[in-house]
Short mmCIF file of C-alpha atoms (C1' of nucleotides) in Angstrom, two decimals:
data_model
loop_
_atom_site.label_atom_id
_atom_site.label_comp_id
_atom_site.label_asym_id
_atom_site.label_seq_id
_atom_site.Cartn_x
_atom_site.Cartn_y
_atom_site.Cartn_z
CA UNK A 1159 47.63 156.73 20.42
CA UNK A 1160 49.18 156.26 23.89
CA UNK A 1161 48.90 159.10 26.35
CA UNK A 1162 50.96 159.52 29.47
CA UNK A 1163 48.47 157.54 31.42
CA UNK A 1164 48.77 154.56 29.25
CA UNK A 1165 52.66 154.80 29.62
CA UNK A 1166 52.40 155.02 33.25
CA UNK A 1167 50.12 151.87 33.42
CA UNK A 1168 52.40 149.86 31.21
CA UNK A 1169 55.35 150.89 33.37
CA UNK A 1170 53.57 149.89 36.54
CA UNK A 1171 52.26 146.63 35.14
CA UNK A 1172 56.04 145.96 33.95
CA UNK A 1173 57.06 146.07 37.59
CA UNK A 1174 54.06 144.31 38.97
CA UNK A 1175 51.46 142.69 36.74
CA UNK A 1176 49.41 141.39 39.68
CA UNK A 1177 48.43 144.84 41.02
CA UNK A 1178 44.69 145.26 41.40
CA UNK A 1179 43.02 147.53 39.10
CA UNK A 1180 41.84 149.57 42.10
CA UNK A 1181 45.41 150.10 43.35
CA UNK A 1182 46.81 150.84 39.78
CA UNK A 1183 43.92 153.24 39.45
CA UNK A 1184 45.16 155.16 42.46
CA UNK A 1185 48.50 155.50 40.87
CA UNK A 1186 47.26 156.98 37.88
CA UNK A 1187 44.36 158.94 39.47
CA UNK A 1188 41.53 156.97 37.92
CA UNK A 1189 38.90 154.69 39.32
CA UNK A 1190 39.17 150.84 39.17
CA UNK A 1191 36.64 150.41 36.27
CA UNK A 1192 38.29 153.24 34.23
CA UNK A 1193 41.75 151.55 34.77
CA UNK A 1194 40.43 148.22 33.86
CA UNK A 1195 39.02 149.68 30.62
CA UNK A 1196 42.34 151.36 29.88
CA UNK A 1197 44.09 147.93 30.43
CA UNK A 1198 41.57 146.01 28.30
CA UNK A 1199 42.18 148.63 25.49
CA UNK A 1200 45.92 148.10 25.66
CA UNK A 1201 45.34 144.33 25.40
CA UNK A 1202 43.09 144.68 22.49
CA UNK A 1203 45.27 146.94 20.69
CA UNK A 1204 48.17 144.41 21.12
CA UNK A 1205 50.37 146.77 23.03
CA UNK A 1206 50.15 144.45 26.05
CA UNK A 1207 50.85 140.91 24.60
CA UNK A 1208 50.57 138.98 27.85
CA UNK A 1209 51.05 138.54 31.53
CA UNK A 1210 54.07 136.63 32.72
CA UNK A 1211 56.47 136.05 35.59
CA UNK A 1212 60.20 136.49 36.03
CA UNK A 1213 61.65 133.10 37.08
CA UNK A 1214 65.11 132.59 38.70
CA UNK A 1215 66.56 130.13 36.18
CA UNK A 1216 69.43 129.20 38.59
CA UNK A 1217 66.89 128.12 41.30
CA UNK A 1218 64.94 126.27 38.51
CA UNK A 1219 68.21 124.35 38.01
CA UNK A 1220 69.62 126.16 34.82
CA UNK A 1221 72.89 127.45 36.02
CA UNK A 1222 74.44 127.88 32.53
CA UNK A 1223 73.21 130.90 30.49
CA UNK A 1224 74.75 130.64 26.97
CA UNK A 1225 74.58 132.78 23.89
CA UNK A 1226 75.49 130.78 20.70
CA UNK A 1227 76.24 132.48 17.41
CA UNK A 1228 74.94 130.27 14.55
CA UNK A 1229 76.60 130.20 11.15
CA UNK A 1230 74.61 128.04 8.79
CA UNK A 1231 76.59 126.06 6.23
CA UNK A 1232 73.76 125.26 3.97
CA UNK A 1233 71.34 127.72 2.49
CA UNK A 1234 68.53 125.52 3.89
CA UNK A 1235 67.97 126.55 7.48
CA UNK A 1236 65.30 124.11 8.02
CA UNK A 1237 67.16 121.14 9.78
CA UNK A 1238 68.70 123.77 12.19
CA UNK A 1239 65.30 125.35 13.09
CA UNK A 1240 63.79 121.80 13.51
CA UNK A 1241 66.63 120.87 15.78
CA UNK A 1242 66.09 123.84 18.07
CA UNK A 1243 62.35 123.29 18.09
CA UNK A 1244 63.15 119.78 19.53
CA UNK A 1245 65.41 121.45 22.14
CA UNK A 1246 62.89 123.94 23.26
CA UNK A 1247 63.46 123.16 26.92
CA UNK A 1248 66.88 124.79 26.64
CA UNK A 1249 66.06 127.63 24.22
CA UNK A 1250 65.21 131.16 25.49
CA UNK A 1251 65.42 133.12 22.28
CA UNK A 1252 66.57 132.35 18.74
CA UNK A 1253 67.08 135.69 16.81
CA UNK A 1254 67.59 135.84 13.23
CA UNK A 1255 70.10 138.67 12.77
CA UNK A 1256 71.95 140.75 10.24
CA UNK A 1257 75.76 141.12 10.84
CA UNK A 1258 78.33 138.38 11.11
CA UNK A 1259 76.26 135.36 12.16
CA UNK A 1260 72.97 134.12 10.85
CA UNK A 1261 71.25 133.42 14.16
CA UNK A 1262 71.78 134.35 17.83
CA UNK A 1263 70.57 131.47 19.98
CA UNK A 1264 70.18 132.26 23.71
CA UNK A 1265 69.90 129.16 25.85
CA UNK A 1266 69.81 127.92 29.58
CA UNK A 1267 71.47 124.64 30.55
CA UNK A 1268 71.56 122.64 33.89
CA UNK A 1269 75.28 121.77 33.48
CA UNK A 1270 78.33 121.90 31.20
CA UNK A 1271 77.73 118.24 30.49
CA UNK A 1272 74.39 119.08 28.95
CA UNK A 1273 76.03 121.99 27.00
CA UNK A 1274 78.42 119.62 25.64
CA UNK A 1275 75.94 117.28 24.46
CA UNK A 1276 73.93 120.06 22.97
CA UNK A 1277 76.78 121.53 21.03
CA UNK A 1278 77.71 118.09 19.68
CA UNK A 1279 74.25 117.63 18.23
CA UNK A 1280 74.23 121.28 17.25
CA UNK A 1281 77.46 120.87 15.14
CA UNK A 1282 75.59 118.36 12.91
CA UNK A 1283 73.51 121.26 11.44
CA UNK A 1284 75.59 124.57 11.78
CA UNK A 1285 78.92 126.15 12.78
CA UNK A 1286 78.80 128.16 16.01
CA UNK A 1287 80.59 130.33 18.34
CA UNK A 1288 79.84 130.14 22.07
CA UNK A 1289 79.46 132.74 24.63
CA UNK A 1290 78.76 132.25 28.33
CA UNK A 1291 76.90 134.92 30.28
CA UNK A 1292 79.01 135.77 33.38
CA UNK A 1293 76.74 138.55 34.73
CA UNK A 1294 73.81 140.63 33.83
CA UNK A 1295 74.64 144.14 34.75
CA UNK B 1106 62.62 121.31 46.59
CA UNK B 1107 60.19 121.87 43.62
CA UNK B 1108 57.45 119.30 42.98
CA UNK B 1109 55.46 118.72 39.78
CA UNK B 1110 52.78 120.93 41.20
CA UNK B 1111 55.18 123.84 41.62
CA UNK B 1112 56.46 123.34 38.15
CA UNK B 1113 52.97 123.37 36.83
CA UNK B 1114 52.12 126.53 38.71
CA UNK B 1115 55.33 128.37 37.40
CA UNK B 1116 54.47 127.13 33.90
CA UNK B 1117 50.97 128.30 34.16
CA UNK B 1118 51.87 131.69 35.56
CA UNK B 1119 54.43 132.13 32.92
CA UNK B 1120 51.71 131.90 30.36
CA UNK B 1121 49.25 134.11 32.47
CA UNK B 1122 50.41 135.65 35.52
CA UNK B 1123 46.93 137.38 36.18
CA UNK B 1124 45.10 133.98 36.49
CA UNK B 1125 43.04 133.95 39.71
CA UNK B 1126 44.46 131.64 42.50
CA UNK B 1127 41.06 129.90 42.35
CA UNK B 1128 41.31 129.08 38.62
CA UNK B 1129 45.00 128.26 38.95
CA UNK B 1130 44.05 125.87 41.91
CA UNK B 1131 41.59 124.03 39.64
CA UNK B 1132 44.28 123.48 37.11
CA UNK B 1133 46.62 121.81 39.72
CA UNK B 1134 43.80 120.19 41.86
CA UNK B 1135 44.06 122.35 44.88
CA UNK B 1136 41.74 124.98 46.46
CA UNK B 1137 42.44 128.66 46.06
CA UNK B 1138 44.08 129.26 49.47
CA UNK B 1139 46.37 126.20 49.12
CA UNK B 1140 47.39 127.45 45.66
CA UNK B 1141 47.96 130.98 47.08
CA UNK B 1142 50.14 129.58 49.70
CA UNK B 1143 52.25 127.61 47.29
CA UNK B 1144 52.72 130.72 45.16
CA UNK B 1145 53.67 132.70 48.20
CA UNK B 1146 56.33 130.21 49.10
CA UNK B 1147 57.72 130.36 45.52
CA UNK B 1148 57.93 134.13 45.85
CA UNK B 1149 59.59 133.88 49.39
CA UNK B 1150 62.21 131.38 48.13
CA UNK B 1151 62.96 133.53 45.15
CA UNK B 1152 61.96 131.26 42.45
CA UNK B 1153 59.27 133.65 41.37
CA UNK B 1154 61.23 136.89 41.18
CA UNK B 1155 58.29 139.17 40.02
CA UNK B 1156 55.18 139.66 37.89
CA UNK B 1157 55.52 141.41 34.62
CA UNK B 1158 54.06 141.93 31.16
CA UNK B 1159 55.12 141.29 27.60
CA UNK B 1160 55.04 144.55 25.68
CA UNK B 1161 55.00 144.95 22.01
CA UNK B 1162 57.94 147.26 21.49
CA UNK B 1163 57.17 148.07 17.95
CA UNK B 1164 53.73 149.50 19.07
CA UNK B 1165 55.58 151.28 21.72
CA UNK B 1166 57.46 152.97 18.99
CA UNK B 1167 60.77 150.93 19.28
CA UNK B 1168 61.08 149.43 15.74
CA UNK B 1169 64.79 148.64 15.81
CA UNK B 1170 65.99 145.70 17.88
CA UNK B 1171 69.85 145.68 18.09
CA UNK B 1172 72.37 143.26 19.55
CA UNK B 1173 75.70 145.16 20.14
CA UNK B 1174 78.99 143.32 20.87
CA UNK B 1175 81.24 145.35 23.02
CA UNK B 1176 85.00 145.36 23.03
CA UNK B 1177 86.43 147.41 25.70
CA UNK B 1178 89.55 149.26 24.80
CA UNK B 1179 90.60 150.14 28.30
CA UNK B 1180 90.73 147.87 31.33
CA UNK B 1181 88.32 150.26 33.12
CA UNK B 1182 84.85 149.35 32.21
CA UNK B 1183 83.27 151.97 34.43
CA UNK B 1184 83.02 154.81 31.70
CA UNK B 1185 81.12 152.26 29.42
CA UNK B 1186 78.87 151.11 32.22
CA UNK B 1187 78.05 154.72 33.29
CA UNK B 1188 77.14 155.48 29.78
CA UNK B 1189 74.70 152.65 29.17
CA UNK B 1190 73.17 153.56 32.57
CA UNK B 1191 72.36 156.94 31.22
CA UNK B 1192 70.91 155.32 28.11
CA UNK B 1193 68.62 152.96 29.98
CA UNK B 1194 65.49 153.90 27.95
CA UNK B 1195 67.20 152.11 24.95
CA UNK B 1196 68.87 149.24 26.92
CA UNK B 1197 67.13 145.81 27.43
CA UNK B 1198 70.04 143.72 28.60
CA UNK B 1199 73.82 144.25 29.03
CA UNK B 1200 75.37 140.69 29.48
CA UNK B 1201 79.05 140.34 30.51
CA UNK B 1202 80.07 137.44 28.54
CA UNK B 1203 83.08 135.15 28.00
CA UNK B 1204 84.02 134.50 24.47
CA UNK B 1205 85.18 137.06 21.87
CA UNK B 1206 83.46 140.10 23.15
CA UNK B 1207 83.34 141.65 26.71
CA UNK B 1208 79.60 142.53 26.66
CA UNK B 1209 76.58 141.76 24.72
CA UNK B 1210 74.33 144.86 24.77
CA UNK B 1211 70.72 144.23 23.74
CA UNK B 1212 68.93 147.51 22.74
CA UNK B 1213 65.65 148.87 21.28
CA UNK B 1214 65.48 152.02 19.20
CA UNK B 1215 62.89 154.11 17.60
CA UNK B 1216 64.69 154.74 14.38
CA UNK B 1217 68.03 154.33 12.62
CA UNK B 1218 68.73 157.94 13.33
CA UNK B 1219 68.71 157.19 17.08
CA UNK B 1220 70.86 154.08 16.60
CA UNK B 1221 73.42 156.29 14.64
CA UNK B 1222 73.44 158.88 17.52
CA UNK B 1223 73.70 156.00 20.05
CA UNK B 1224 76.66 154.45 18.29
CA UNK B 1225 78.52 157.65 17.74
CA UNK B 1226 78.40 158.23 21.54
CA UNK B 1227 79.15 154.59 22.31
CA UNK B 1228 82.37 154.81 20.22
CA UNK B 1229 83.85 157.20 22.73
CA UNK B 1230 84.03 154.42 25.20
CA UNK B 1231 84.36 151.04 23.42
CA UNK B 1232 84.66 149.24 20.20
CA UNK B 1233 81.56 147.45 18.82
CA UNK B 1234 80.06 145.11 16.29
CA UNK B 1235 76.43 145.77 15.38
CA UNK B 1236 73.78 143.03 14.70
CA UNK B 1237 70.09 143.83 13.89
CA UNK B 1238 67.43 141.38 14.79
CA UNK B 1239 65.39 140.61 11.80
CA UNK B 1240 62.97 137.95 13.32
CA UNK B 1241 62.41 136.08 16.50
CA UNK B 1242 61.79 132.50 15.56
"C1'" DC C 503 21.68 172.93 17.80
"C1'" DT C 504 21.81 168.27 18.26
"C1'" DA C 505 23.18 163.62 17.75
"C1'" DA C 506 26.86 160.44 18.51
"C1'" DC C 507 31.17 159.21 20.77
"C1'" DT C 508 34.49 159.00 24.12
"C1'" DC C 509 36.03 158.67 28.72
"C1'" DC C 510 34.99 158.90 32.95
"C1'" DT C 511 32.26 158.08 37.74
"C1'" DT C 512 29.11 156.03 40.76
"C1'" DT C 513 26.44 152.05 42.22
"C1'" DC C 514 25.71 147.44 42.91
"C1'" DA C 515 25.84 142.28 42.37
"C1'" DT C 516 29.09 138.70 41.95
"C1'" DA C 517 33.41 136.59 42.55
"C1'" DA C 518 37.87 136.14 44.55
"C1'" DA C 519 41.40 136.83 48.07
"C1'" DT C 520 42.63 136.48 52.75
"C1'" DA C 521 42.60 135.19 57.67
"C1'" DA C 522 41.50 131.72 60.86
"C1'" DA C 523 40.38 127.35 62.45
"C1'" DG C 524 40.47 122.63 62.02
"C1'" DT C 525 42.31 118.01 60.03
"C1'" DA C 526 45.24 114.39 58.41
"C1'" DA C 527 49.53 112.63 57.22
"C1'" DA C 528 54.48 112.67 57.44
"C1'" DA C 529 58.76 113.59 60.00
"C1'" DC C 530 61.08 113.72 64.29
"C1'" DG C 531 62.98 112.49 68.63
"C1'" DG C 532 63.05 109.97 73.00
"C1'" DC D 496 57.05 102.39 69.19
"C1'" DC D 497 54.45 106.29 70.67
"C1'" DG D 498 53.75 111.23 71.56
"C1'" DT D 499 54.95 115.62 69.47
"C1'" DT D 500 55.71 118.85 66.00
"C1'" DT D 501 55.57 120.19 61.38
"C1'" DT D 502 53.67 120.57 56.95
"C1'" DA D 503 50.14 120.82 53.65
"C1'" DC D 504 45.75 121.00 53.00
"C1'" DT D 505 40.37 122.02 53.37
"C1'" DT D 506 36.59 124.47 55.03
"C1'" DT D 507 34.35 128.71 56.63
"C1'" DA D 508 33.57 133.51 57.14
"C1'" DT D 509 34.92 138.11 56.39
"C1'" DT D 510 36.98 141.59 53.56
"C1'" DT D 511 38.07 143.21 49.06
"C1'" DA D 512 38.11 143.53 44.19
"C1'" DT D 513 36.01 142.77 39.78
"C1'" DG D 514 32.78 143.65 36.20
"C1'" DA D 515 28.24 145.01 34.53
"C1'" DA D 516 25.15 148.89 34.17
"C1'" DA D 517 23.51 153.49 34.21
"C1'" DG D 518 24.49 158.14 33.81
"C1'" DG D 519 27.19 162.52 33.03
"C1'" DA D 520 30.58 165.75 31.12
"C1'" DG D 521 33.33 167.14 27.24
"C1'" DT D 522 34.35 166.76 22.20
"C1'" DT D 523 33.41 166.25 17.40
"C1'" DA D 524 30.64 166.08 13.16
"C1'" DG D 525 26.72 166.97 10.62
#
DNA sequence: CTAACTCCTTTCATAAATAAAGTAAAACGG
DNA sequence: CCGTTTTACTTTATTTATGAAAGGAGTTAG
């Protein structure tokens, strides 16, 4: 399905998705059109889901990075899911997980005051345990 | 620092980082060169850290998505950090966190057999609790 | 053996990026 | 308050990349 050239292309686009097809082609020893065709195939097959940017969240004003373990009280998760949908500006990921907790909610916040307000609201729906990301090593 | 146009540009590039500067310019009511200058400034200031792609990890052969809570036994974390550096192909993120655990290790694996082998090695360095991501809602 | 398919290259028309020059408005200093 | 500088933009022109089309080599199936 995926050969070494495809892997190389994916690796290179992960590092810089705005590279030109011509330049990417030089790295994989193909012409521009051949490379563009490879990339189009990777898009069509769903291997490449999209093109995006890495944003510095601190410079965007989000200085607090939190991981919140969610323990749902009731069997109906919908109120919780509706709540975090409304709070999308703070939510990075909401993973449903096996293990001790039900969900692992990854969030970004501008300040501890906002964290406080968020958690106060959150506690209407679920129990939680809070972890703060200190560093990404 | 960042005006509404910058926010719009970041938002648009997050959705599609391969958009042309001309087309992006039309969305924010600027010419191509003016838009390119804005983007260059966002890069220089570090708000935009890079351009990347979203990859379907299942189609890349990584069907298991795990979150591993790490509890270091010893005060010296270096053996653990060296270990995960060697296992980079499986590691998505390694967050140092406050709260109950010391690190939260996010990984991808091709199979449960590989998870098993990874955890067996991991247990030489730290204690852990394993969560498996069932869904990303 | 041949037809169909895949994957590539080459060529060429079109479109975008980039560099340079010029303009207008805002900010700054005397 | 006025002249200067800076900033942010547009316009123009050149360079460069994209994308479509045609064609060729290697592979596979009938």
